[in-house]
Amino acid sequence: MPETVPNLRDLGGLPTEDGATTTHGVLLRSAMPSADDRGPDGVHWPPSLVLDLRSSAEAGPRHPLAGAGATVRRISLLEALRPDGPQSANPEVVARMATGGLQALYLGMLEIARAELVEVAREVAAHDGPTLLHCAAGKDRTGVAVAMILRTAGVSRDAVVKDYLATGASMDAVLRRLHMSAPIDPARPAPTSYLAIPQDAIDAVLDVWDSHPGGTAGWLYDAGAEAVVIDGLRERLVV
């Protein structure tokens, strides 16, 4: 019997700092989908836009949802860690990301993947239909990107952390999906780090944004996002 996508959840119903809630059916997150996945109950499937955050080696030539009516955009957040990746990234940052655990990996994304994170924000803000963000497990790259979008939209920090930690309940299904997929890309973290869901890692990212002038929205603006993108995220996600 076909499975549903591992680690899939609709990011509606999350509380914002001003007492509102996020809208259901707008933003989804998951591990990598398969063409054989059955449509999850209560979720528009396939979503009309899919943002694939994996590297070129992981993604392969054709996304499994491309033939099912979804528009797929690949925006790799860790391309700089690949041996044949872009050479413009700070080598010290890349070295820390490769060896320093998930906190270093997440913080490094804020440096080497700023332009890509801005592009993720632009895509989510501009699209009218359901948007899915995914990587391999739907945990690390997806976790950072989703946290950025949610905080920009005004979702409370506690709710963002709770959503990040919710992946823990899906790790068995995620591992089954990964074992069925192509070999693990060398750009991805070591297995022990890959399985962890450390709150201190996402807290470190949130600390960077919270300490930035203007918060996460200010960080995103300084990284290159237009004001219309920031406003668009709030309008799209918040009831």
Coordinates of N, CA and C in Angstrom, one line a residue:
M1 N 0.8 -1.2 0.0 CA 0.0 0.0 0.0 C 0.9 1.2 0.0
P2 N 0.6 2.2 -0.9 CA 1.4 3.4 -0.9 C 1.4 4.1 0.5
E3 N 2.6 4.8 0.8 CA 2.7 5.5 2.0 C 2.4 7.0 1.7
T4 N 2.1 7.7 2.8 CA 2.1 9.2 2.7 C 3.6 9.7 2.8
V5 N 3.8 10.9 2.5 CA 5.1 11.5 2.6 C 5.6 11.5 4.0
P6 N 6.8 11.0 4.4 CA 7.3 11.1 5.7 C 7.5 12.6 6.2
N7 N 7.2 12.8 7.4 CA 7.5 14.1 8.1 C 6.7 15.2 7.4
L8 N 5.6 14.9 6.9 CA 4.7 15.9 6.2 C 3.8 16.6 7.2
R9 N 3.8 17.9 7.2 CA 2.8 18.6 8.0 C 2.5 20.0 7.4
D10 N 1.2 20.3 7.6 CA 0.7 21.6 7.2 C 1.1 22.6 8.3
L11 N 1.6 23.7 8.0 CA 2.1 24.7 9.0 C 1.0 25.7 9.3
G12 N -0.2 25.4 9.1 CA -1.3 26.2 9.5 C -1.6 26.0 11.0
G13 N -2.3 27.0 11.6 CA -2.7 26.9 13.0 C -1.7 27.3 14.0
L14 N -0.5 27.8 13.6 CA 0.5 28.2 14.5 C 0.3 29.6 15.0
P15 N 0.5 29.8 16.3 CA 0.2 31.1 16.9 C 1.3 32.2 16.5
T16 N 0.8 33.4 16.3 CA 1.8 34.5 16.0 C 1.9 35.3 17.3
E17 N 2.9 36.2 17.3 CA 3.1 37.0 18.5 C 2.0 38.0 18.8
D18 N 1.2 38.3 17.8 CA 0.2 39.3 17.9 C -1.2 38.7 18.1
G19 N -1.2 37.4 18.3 CA -2.5 36.7 18.6 C -3.2 36.1 17.5
A20 N -2.7 36.2 16.3 CA -3.3 35.6 15.1 C -2.8 34.2 15.0
T21 N -3.2 33.5 13.9 CA -2.7 32.2 13.6 C -2.3 32.1 12.1
T22 N -1.5 31.1 11.8 CA -1.1 30.9 10.4 C -2.3 30.2 9.7
T23 N -2.3 30.4 8.4 CA -3.4 29.8 7.5 C -3.1 28.4 7.1
H24 N -4.1 27.5 7.2 CA -3.9 26.2 6.7 C -3.9 26.1 5.2
G25 N -3.1 25.1 4.7 CA -3.1 24.9 3.3 C -2.2 25.8 2.5
V26 N -1.4 26.6 3.1 CA -0.5 27.5 2.4 C 0.9 27.0 2.4
L27 N 1.5 26.6 3.5 CA 2.8 26.2 3.6 C 2.9 24.8 4.2
L28 N 3.6 23.9 3.5 CA 3.8 22.5 3.9 C 5.3 22.2 4.0
R29 N 5.6 21.2 4.8 CA 7.0 20.8 4.9 C 7.0 19.3 5.0
S30 N 8.1 18.7 4.5 CA 8.2 17.2 4.5 C 9.6 16.7 4.2
A31 N 9.8 15.4 4.3 CA 10.9 14.7 3.8 C 10.7 14.6 2.3
M32 N 11.7 14.0 1.6 CA 11.5 13.9 0.1 C 10.3 13.1 -0.3
P33 N 9.5 13.6 -1.2 CA 8.3 12.8 -1.6 C 8.7 11.8 -2.7
S34 N 7.8 10.9 -2.9 CA 7.9 9.9 -3.9 C 6.7 9.9 -4.9
A35 N 6.9 9.5 -6.1 CA 5.8 9.5 -7.1 C 4.7 8.6 -6.6
D36 N 5.0 7.6 -5.8 CA 4.1 6.6 -5.4 C 3.3 7.0 -4.1
D37 N 3.6 8.1 -3.5 CA 3.0 8.5 -2.3 C 1.5 8.7 -2.5
R38 N 0.6 8.3 -1.6 CA -0.8 8.6 -1.7 C -1.0 10.0 -1.1
G39 N -2.1 10.6 -1.5 CA -2.4 11.9 -1.0 C -2.8 11.9 0.4
P40 N -2.1 12.7 1.2 CA -2.4 12.8 2.7 C -3.8 13.3 2.9
D41 N -4.5 12.8 3.9 CA -5.8 13.3 4.3 C -5.8 14.8 4.6
G42 N -6.7 15.5 4.1 CA -6.8 16.9 4.4 C -5.8 17.9 3.9
V43 N -4.9 17.4 3.0 CA -3.9 18.2 2.4 C -4.0 18.1 0.9
H44 N -4.0 19.3 0.2 CA -4.0 19.4 -1.2 C -2.7 18.7 -1.8
W45 N -2.9 17.7 -2.6 CA -1.8 16.9 -3.0 C -1.9 16.5 -4.5
P46 N -0.9 16.7 -5.3 CA 0.4 17.4 -4.9 C 0.2 18.9 -4.8
P47 N 1.0 19.5 -4.0 CA 1.0 21.0 -3.9 C 1.3 21.6 -5.2
S48 N 0.8 22.8 -5.5 CA 1.1 23.4 -6.8 C 2.5 23.9 -7.0
L49 N 3.2 24.2 -5.9 CA 4.6 24.6 -5.9 C 5.4 23.7 -5.0
V50 N 6.5 23.2 -5.4 CA 7.4 22.4 -4.6 C 8.8 23.1 -4.7
L51 N 9.4 23.4 -3.5 CA 10.7 23.9 -3.4 C 11.6 22.8 -2.9
D52 N 12.5 22.3 -3.7 CA 13.4 21.2 -3.4 C 14.7 21.8 -3.0
L53 N 15.1 21.7 -1.7 CA 16.3 22.3 -1.1 C 17.5 21.4 -1.2
R54 N 17.4 20.3 -1.9 CA 18.5 19.3 -1.9 C 19.6 19.8 -2.9
S55 N 20.7 19.2 -2.9 CA 21.8 19.4 -3.8 C 21.5 18.8 -5.2
S56 N 22.3 19.2 -6.2 CA 22.0 18.7 -7.5 C 22.3 17.2 -7.6
A57 N 23.2 16.7 -6.8 CA 23.5 15.3 -6.8 C 22.4 14.5 -6.2
E58 N 21.8 15.0 -5.2 CA 20.6 14.3 -4.5 C 19.4 14.4 -5.3
A59 N 19.1 15.5 -6.0 CA 17.9 15.7 -6.6 C 17.7 14.9 -7.9
G60 N 18.7 14.6 -8.6 CA 18.6 13.9 -9.8 C 17.9 14.7 -10.9
P61 N 17.7 14.1 -12.1 CA 17.3 14.8 -13.3 C 15.8 15.2 -13.2
R62 N 15.0 14.5 -12.5 CA 13.5 14.8 -12.5 C 12.9 14.5 -11.2
H63 N 12.2 15.5 -10.7 CA 11.5 15.4 -9.4 C 10.3 14.5 -9.5
P64 N 10.0 13.7 -8.5 CA 8.9 12.8 -8.6 C 7.5 13.4 -8.7
L65 N 7.4 14.7 -8.3 CA 6.1 15.3 -8.4 C 6.0 16.2 -9.6
A66 N 7.0 16.3 -10.4 CA 7.0 17.1 -11.6 C 5.9 16.6 -12.6
G67 N 5.8 15.3 -12.7 CA 4.8 14.7 -13.6 C 3.4 14.7 -13.0
A68 N 3.2 15.1 -11.8 CA 1.9 15.1 -11.2 C 1.2 16.4 -11.1
G69 N 1.7 17.4 -11.9 CA 1.1 18.7 -11.9 C 1.7 19.8 -11.1
A70 N 2.8 19.4 -10.3 CA 3.4 20.4 -9.5 C 4.5 21.2 -10.2
T71 N 4.6 22.5 -10.0 CA 5.8 23.2 -10.4 C 6.9 23.0 -9.4
V72 N 8.1 22.6 -9.9 CA 9.2 22.3 -9.0 C 10.3 23.2 -9.2
R73 N 10.8 23.8 -8.1 CA 12.0 24.7 -8.2 C 13.0 24.1 -7.2
R74 N 14.2 23.9 -7.7 CA 15.3 23.4 -6.8 C 16.1 24.6 -6.4
I75 N 16.3 24.8 -5.1 CA 17.0 25.9 -4.5 C 18.0 25.2 -3.5
S76 N 19.1 24.8 -3.9 CA 20.0 24.1 -3.0 C 20.6 25.0 -1.9
L77 N 20.5 24.6 -0.7 CA 21.0 25.3 0.5 C 22.4 24.9 0.9
L78 N 22.9 23.7 0.4 CA 24.2 23.2 0.8 C 25.1 22.9 -0.4
E79 N 24.9 23.5 -1.5 CA 25.7 23.2 -2.7 C 27.2 23.5 -2.4
A80 N 27.5 24.5 -1.5 CA 28.8 24.9 -1.3 C 29.6 23.8 -0.5
L81 N 28.9 22.8 0.1 CA 29.6 21.7 0.7 C 30.1 20.6 -0.2
R82 N 29.6 20.6 -1.4 CA 30.0 19.6 -2.4 C 31.4 19.9 -2.9
P83 N 32.2 18.9 -3.2 CA 33.5 19.1 -3.7 C 33.5 19.9 -5.0
D84 N 32.5 19.7 -5.8 CA 32.4 20.5 -7.1 C 31.4 21.7 -7.0
G85 N 31.2 22.1 -5.7 CA 30.3 23.2 -5.5 C 30.9 24.6 -5.8
P86 N 30.2 25.7 -5.6 CA 30.7 27.0 -5.9 C 31.9 27.3 -5.0
Q87 N 32.9 28.0 -5.6 CA 34.1 28.3 -4.9 C 34.1 29.6 -4.2
S88 N 33.0 30.3 -4.3 CA 32.9 31.7 -3.7 C 32.6 31.7 -2.3
A89 N 32.2 30.5 -1.7 CA 31.9 30.5 -0.3 C 33.1 30.6 0.6
N90 N 33.0 31.2 1.7 CA 34.1 31.3 2.7 C 34.6 29.9 3.1
P91 N 35.8 29.6 2.8 CA 36.3 28.2 3.1 C 36.3 27.9 4.6
E92 N 36.5 28.9 5.4 CA 36.5 28.6 6.9 C 35.1 28.2 7.3
V93 N 34.1 28.9 6.8 CA 32.7 28.6 7.1 C 32.3 27.2 6.6
V94 N 32.7 26.9 5.4 CA 32.5 25.6 4.8 C 33.1 24.5 5.6
A95 N 34.3 24.7 6.1 CA 35.0 23.7 6.9 C 34.3 23.5 8.2
R96 N 33.8 24.6 8.9 CA 33.1 24.5 10.1 C 31.8 23.7 9.9
M97 N 31.1 24.0 8.8 CA 29.8 23.3 8.5 C 30.0 21.8 8.3
A98 N 31.1 21.5 7.7 CA 31.4 20.1 7.4 C 31.8 19.2 8.6
T99 N 32.3 19.9 9.6 CA 32.9 19.1 10.7 C 32.3 19.5 12.1
G100 N 31.6 20.6 12.2 CA 31.2 21.2 13.5 C 29.9 20.8 14.0
G101 N 29.2 19.8 13.4 CA 27.9 19.4 13.9 C 26.7 20.3 13.4
L102 N 25.5 20.0 13.8 CA 24.4 20.6 13.2 C 24.3 22.1 13.5
Q103 N 24.7 22.5 14.7 CA 24.6 24.0 15.0 C 25.5 24.7 14.0
A104 N 26.7 24.2 13.8 CA 27.6 24.9 12.8 C 27.0 24.8 11.4
L105 N 26.4 23.7 11.1 CA 25.8 23.6 9.7 C 24.7 24.6 9.5
Y106 N 23.8 24.7 10.5 CA 22.7 25.7 10.4 C 23.2 27.1 10.4
L107 N 24.1 27.5 11.2 CA 24.6 28.8 11.2 C 25.4 29.1 9.9
G108 N 26.1 28.1 9.4 CA 26.7 28.3 8.1 C 25.8 28.6 7.0
M109 N 24.6 28.0 7.0 CA 23.6 28.3 6.0 C 23.3 29.7 5.9
L110 N 23.2 30.4 7.1 CA 22.9 31.8 7.1 C 24.0 32.6 6.4
E111 N 25.2 32.1 6.3 CA 26.3 32.8 5.6 C 26.4 32.4 4.2
I112 N 26.5 31.1 3.9 CA 26.8 30.7 2.5 C 25.5 30.6 1.6
A113 N 24.3 30.5 2.2 CA 23.1 30.3 1.5 C 22.1 31.5 1.7
R114 N 22.7 32.7 1.9 CA 21.8 33.8 2.1 C 20.9 34.1 0.9
A115 N 21.6 34.1 -0.3 CA 20.8 34.4 -1.5 C 19.8 33.3 -1.8
E116 N 20.1 32.1 -1.5 CA 19.1 31.0 -1.7 C 18.0 31.1 -0.7
L117 N 18.2 31.5 0.5 CA 17.2 31.6 1.5 C 16.2 32.8 1.1
V118 N 16.8 33.8 0.5 CA 16.0 34.9 0.0 C 15.1 34.4 -1.1
E119 N 15.7 33.6 -2.0 CA 14.9 33.0 -3.1 C 13.8 32.2 -2.6
V120 N 14.0 31.4 -1.6 CA 12.9 30.6 -1.0 C 11.8 31.5 -0.5
A121 N 12.2 32.6 0.2 CA 11.2 33.6 0.6 C 10.4 34.2 -0.5
R122 N 11.1 34.5 -1.6 CA 10.4 35.1 -2.7 C 9.4 34.2 -3.3
E123 N 9.8 32.9 -3.5 CA 8.9 31.9 -4.1 C 7.6 31.7 -3.2
V124 N 7.8 31.6 -1.9 CA 6.7 31.4 -1.0 C 5.7 32.6 -1.0
A125 N 6.3 33.8 -1.0 CA 5.5 35.0 -1.0 C 4.8 35.2 -2.3
A126 N 5.3 34.8 -3.4 CA 4.7 35.1 -4.7 C 3.7 34.1 -5.1
H127 N 3.7 32.9 -4.5 CA 2.8 31.8 -5.1 C 1.5 31.9 -4.4
D128 N 0.4 31.6 -5.2 CA -0.9 31.7 -4.7 C -1.5 30.4 -4.1
G129 N -0.8 29.3 -4.5 CA -1.4 28.0 -4.0 C -0.5 27.4 -2.9
P130 N -0.8 26.1 -2.6 CA 0.0 25.4 -1.6 C 1.4 25.3 -2.0
T131 N 2.3 25.5 -1.1 CA 3.8 25.4 -1.3 C 4.4 24.4 -0.4
L132 N 5.1 23.4 -0.9 CA 5.8 22.4 -0.1 C 7.3 22.7 -0.1
L133 N 7.9 22.8 1.0 CA 9.4 22.8 1.2 C 9.9 21.5 1.6
H134 N 10.9 20.9 1.0 CA 11.4 19.7 1.4 C 12.9 19.6 1.1
C135 N 13.6 18.7 1.8 CA 15.0 18.4 1.5 C 15.0 16.9 1.4
A136 N 15.9 16.2 2.1 CA 16.0 14.7 2.2 C 15.1 14.3 3.3
A137 N 15.5 14.7 4.5 CA 14.7 14.3 5.7 C 13.6 15.3 6.1
G138 N 13.7 16.5 5.5 CA 12.7 17.5 6.0 C 13.1 18.1 7.3
K139 N 14.3 18.0 7.7 CA 14.7 18.4 9.1 C 15.7 19.6 9.2
D140 N 16.8 19.5 8.4 CA 17.8 20.5 8.6 C 17.7 21.7 7.7
R141 N 17.9 21.5 6.4 CA 17.7 22.5 5.4 C 16.2 23.1 5.5
T142 N 15.3 22.1 5.5 CA 13.9 22.5 5.6 C 13.6 23.2 6.9
G143 N 14.2 22.7 8.0 CA 14.0 23.3 9.3 C 14.4 24.8 9.3
V144 N 15.6 25.1 8.8 CA 16.1 26.5 8.8 C 15.2 27.4 7.9
A145 N 14.9 26.9 6.7 CA 14.1 27.7 5.8 C 12.7 27.9 6.3
V146 N 12.1 26.9 6.9 CA 10.7 27.1 7.4 C 10.8 28.0 8.6
A147 N 11.8 27.9 9.5 CA 11.9 28.8 10.7 C 12.0 30.2 10.2
M148 N 12.8 30.5 9.2 CA 12.9 31.8 8.6 C 11.6 32.4 8.2
I149 N 10.8 31.6 7.4 CA 9.5 32.0 6.9 C 8.5 32.3 8.0
L150 N 8.5 31.3 9.0 CA 7.5 31.5 10.0 C 7.8 32.7 10.9
R151 N 9.1 32.9 11.2 CA 9.4 34.0 12.1 C 9.2 35.3 11.4
T152 N 9.5 35.4 10.1 CA 9.2 36.6 9.3 C 7.7 36.9 9.3
A153 N 6.9 35.9 9.3 CA 5.4 36.0 9.3 C 4.9 36.4 10.7
G154 N 5.8 36.3 11.7 CA 5.4 36.7 13.1 C 5.0 35.6 14.0
V155 N 5.3 34.3 13.5 CA 5.0 33.2 14.4 C 5.9 33.2 15.6
S156 N 5.4 32.8 16.8 CA 6.1 32.9 18.0 C 7.4 32.0 18.0
R157 N 8.4 32.4 18.7 CA 9.6 31.6 18.7 C 9.3 30.2 19.3
D158 N 8.5 30.1 20.3 CA 8.2 28.8 20.9 C 7.5 27.9 19.9
A159 N 6.6 28.5 19.1 CA 5.9 27.6 18.2 C 6.9 27.1 17.1
V160 N 7.8 28.0 16.7 CA 8.8 27.6 15.7 C 9.7 26.5 16.2
V161 N 10.1 26.6 17.4 CA 11.0 25.5 18.0 C 10.2 24.2 18.1
K162 N 8.9 24.3 18.6 CA 8.1 23.1 18.7 C 7.9 22.4 17.4
D163 N 7.7 23.2 16.3 CA 7.6 22.6 15.0 C 8.8 21.9 14.6
Y164 N 10.0 22.5 14.8 CA 11.3 21.9 14.5 C 11.4 20.6 15.2
L165 N 11.1 20.5 16.5 CA 11.3 19.3 17.3 C 10.3 18.2 16.9
A166 N 9.2 18.6 16.2 CA 8.1 17.7 15.9 C 8.6 16.6 14.9
T167 N 9.7 16.9 14.2 CA 10.3 15.9 13.2 C 10.7 14.7 14.0
G168 N 11.0 14.7 15.2 CA 11.5 13.6 16.0 C 10.5 12.4 15.9
A169 N 9.2 12.7 15.9 CA 8.2 11.7 15.8 C 8.2 10.9 14.5
S170 N 8.8 11.5 13.5 CA 8.7 10.9 12.1 C 10.0 10.3 11.7
M171 N 11.1 10.3 12.5 CA 12.4 9.8 12.1 C 12.4 8.4 11.6
D172 N 11.7 7.5 12.2 CA 11.7 6.1 11.7 C 11.2 6.1 10.2
A173 N 10.1 6.8 9.9 CA 9.6 6.8 8.6 C 10.5 7.5 7.6
V174 N 11.2 8.5 8.1 CA 12.2 9.3 7.3 C 13.3 8.3 6.9
L175 N 13.8 7.6 7.9 CA 14.9 6.7 7.6 C 14.5 5.6 6.6
R176 N 13.3 5.1 6.7 CA 12.9 4.1 5.7 C 12.9 4.7 4.3
R177 N 12.4 6.0 4.2 CA 12.4 6.6 2.9 C 13.8 6.9 2.4
L178 N 14.7 7.3 3.3 CA 16.1 7.5 2.9 C 16.8 6.2 2.4
H179 N 16.5 5.1 3.1 CA 17.2 3.9 2.7 C 16.7 3.4 1.4
M180 N 15.5 3.8 1.0 CA 15.0 3.4 -0.3 C 15.5 4.3 -1.5
S181 N 16.1 5.4 -1.1 CA 16.5 6.4 -2.1 C 17.9 6.1 -2.6
A182 N 18.4 7.1 -3.4 CA 19.8 7.0 -3.9 C 20.7 7.1 -2.8
P183 N 22.0 6.7 -3.0 CA 23.0 6.7 -1.9 C 23.1 8.1 -1.3
I184 N 23.5 8.2 -0.1 CA 23.6 9.4 0.6 C 24.7 10.3 0.0
D185 N 24.4 11.5 -0.3 CA 25.3 12.5 -0.8 C 26.4 12.8 0.2
P186 N 27.7 12.9 -0.2 CA 28.7 13.2 0.7 C 28.6 14.6 1.3
A187 N 27.8 15.5 0.7 CA 27.7 16.8 1.2 C 26.8 16.8 2.5
R188 N 26.1 15.8 2.7 CA 25.2 15.7 3.9 C 26.0 15.4 5.2
P189 N 25.4 15.7 6.3 CA 26.1 15.5 7.6 C 26.4 14.0 7.8
A190 N 27.3 13.8 8.8 CA 27.6 12.4 9.2 C 26.3 11.8 9.8
P191 N 26.2 10.5 9.7 CA 24.9 9.8 10.2 C 24.5 10.2 11.6
T192 N 25.5 10.2 12.5 CA 25.0 10.5 13.9 C 24.5 11.9 14.0
S193 N 25.1 12.9 13.3 CA 24.5 14.2 13.4 C 23.2 14.3 12.6
Y194 N 23.2 13.5 11.5 CA 22.0 13.6 10.7 C 20.7 13.2 11.4
L195 N 20.9 12.2 12.3 CA 19.7 11.7 13.0 C 19.3 12.6 14.2
A196 N 20.1 13.5 14.6 CA 19.8 14.3 15.8 C 18.8 15.4 15.4
I197 N 18.1 15.9 16.4 CA 17.2 17.0 16.3 C 17.5 17.9 17.5
P198 N 18.6 18.6 17.5 CA 19.0 19.3 18.7 C 18.4 20.7 18.8
Q199 N 17.7 21.0 19.9 CA 17.1 22.3 20.0 C 18.1 23.4 20.0
D200 N 19.3 23.1 20.5 CA 20.3 24.2 20.6 C 20.7 24.7 19.2
A201 N 20.6 23.8 18.2 CA 20.9 24.2 16.8 C 20.0 25.2 16.3
I202 N 18.7 24.9 16.4 CA 17.7 25.9 15.9 C 17.6 27.1 16.8
D203 N 17.9 26.9 18.1 CA 18.0 28.1 19.0 C 19.1 29.1 18.5
A204 N 20.2 28.5 18.1 CA 21.3 29.4 17.7 C 20.9 30.2 16.5
V205 N 20.2 29.6 15.5 CA 19.7 30.3 14.4 C 18.8 31.4 14.8
L206 N 17.8 31.0 15.6 CA 16.8 32.0 16.1 C 17.5 33.2 16.8
D207 N 18.5 32.9 17.6 CA 19.3 33.9 18.3 C 19.9 34.9 17.3
V208 N 20.4 34.4 16.2 CA 21.0 35.3 15.2 C 19.9 36.3 14.7
W209 N 18.8 35.7 14.3 CA 17.7 36.5 13.8 C 17.1 37.5 14.8
D210 N 16.9 37.0 16.0 CA 16.3 37.8 17.0 C 17.2 39.0 17.5
S211 N 18.5 38.8 17.3 CA 19.4 39.9 17.7 C 19.7 40.8 16.6
H212 N 19.2 40.5 15.4 CA 19.4 41.4 14.2 C 18.5 42.6 14.3
P213 N 18.9 43.8 13.9 CA 18.0 44.9 13.8 C 16.8 44.6 12.9
G214 N 15.6 44.7 13.5 CA 14.4 44.3 12.7 C 14.0 42.8 12.8
G215 N 14.8 42.1 13.6 CA 14.5 40.6 13.7 C 14.7 39.9 12.4
T216 N 14.0 38.8 12.3 CA 14.1 37.9 11.1 C 13.8 38.7 9.8
A217 N 12.8 39.5 9.9 CA 12.4 40.3 8.7 C 13.6 41.2 8.3
G218 N 14.2 41.8 9.3 CA 15.3 42.7 9.1 C 16.5 42.0 8.5
W219 N 16.8 40.8 9.0 CA 17.9 39.9 8.5 C 17.6 39.6 7.0
L220 N 16.4 39.2 6.7 CA 16.0 38.8 5.4 C 16.1 40.0 4.4
Y221 N 15.7 41.2 4.9 CA 15.8 42.4 4.1 C 17.2 42.7 3.8
D222 N 18.1 42.6 4.8 CA 19.5 42.9 4.6 C 20.2 41.9 3.8
A223 N 19.6 40.7 3.7 CA 20.2 39.6 2.8 C 19.8 39.8 1.4
G224 N 18.9 40.7 1.1 CA 18.5 41.0 -0.3 C 17.0 40.9 -0.6
A225 N 16.2 40.5 0.4 CA 14.8 40.4 0.1 C 14.1 41.8 0.0
E226 N 13.2 41.9 -0.9 CA 12.5 43.2 -1.1 C 11.4 43.3 0.0
A227 N 11.0 44.5 0.3 CA 10.0 44.7 1.3 C 8.7 44.0 0.9
V228 N 8.4 44.0 -0.4 CA 7.2 43.3 -0.9 C 7.2 41.8 -0.6
V229 N 8.4 41.2 -0.5 CA 8.5 39.8 -0.2 C 8.2 39.6 1.3
I230 N 8.7 40.4 2.1 CA 8.5 40.3 3.6 C 7.0 40.5 3.9
D231 N 6.4 41.5 3.3 CA 5.0 41.8 3.5 C 4.2 40.6 2.9
G232 N 4.6 40.1 1.8 CA 3.9 39.0 1.1 C 3.9 37.7 2.0
L233 N 5.0 37.5 2.7 CA 5.0 36.3 3.6 C 3.9 36.4 4.7
R234 N 3.9 37.6 5.2 CA 2.9 37.8 6.3 C 1.4 37.7 5.7
E235 N 1.2 38.3 4.6 CA -0.1 38.3 4.0 C -0.5 36.9 3.6
R236 N 0.4 36.1 3.1 CA 0.1 34.7 2.7 C -0.1 33.8 3.8
L237 N 0.6 33.9 4.9 CA 0.7 32.9 5.9 C -0.3 33.2 7.1
V238 N -0.6 34.5 7.3 CA -1.3 34.8 8.6 C -2.8 35.1 8.3
V239 N -3.7 34.5 9.1 CA -5.1 34.7 8.9 C -5.5 36.2 9.2

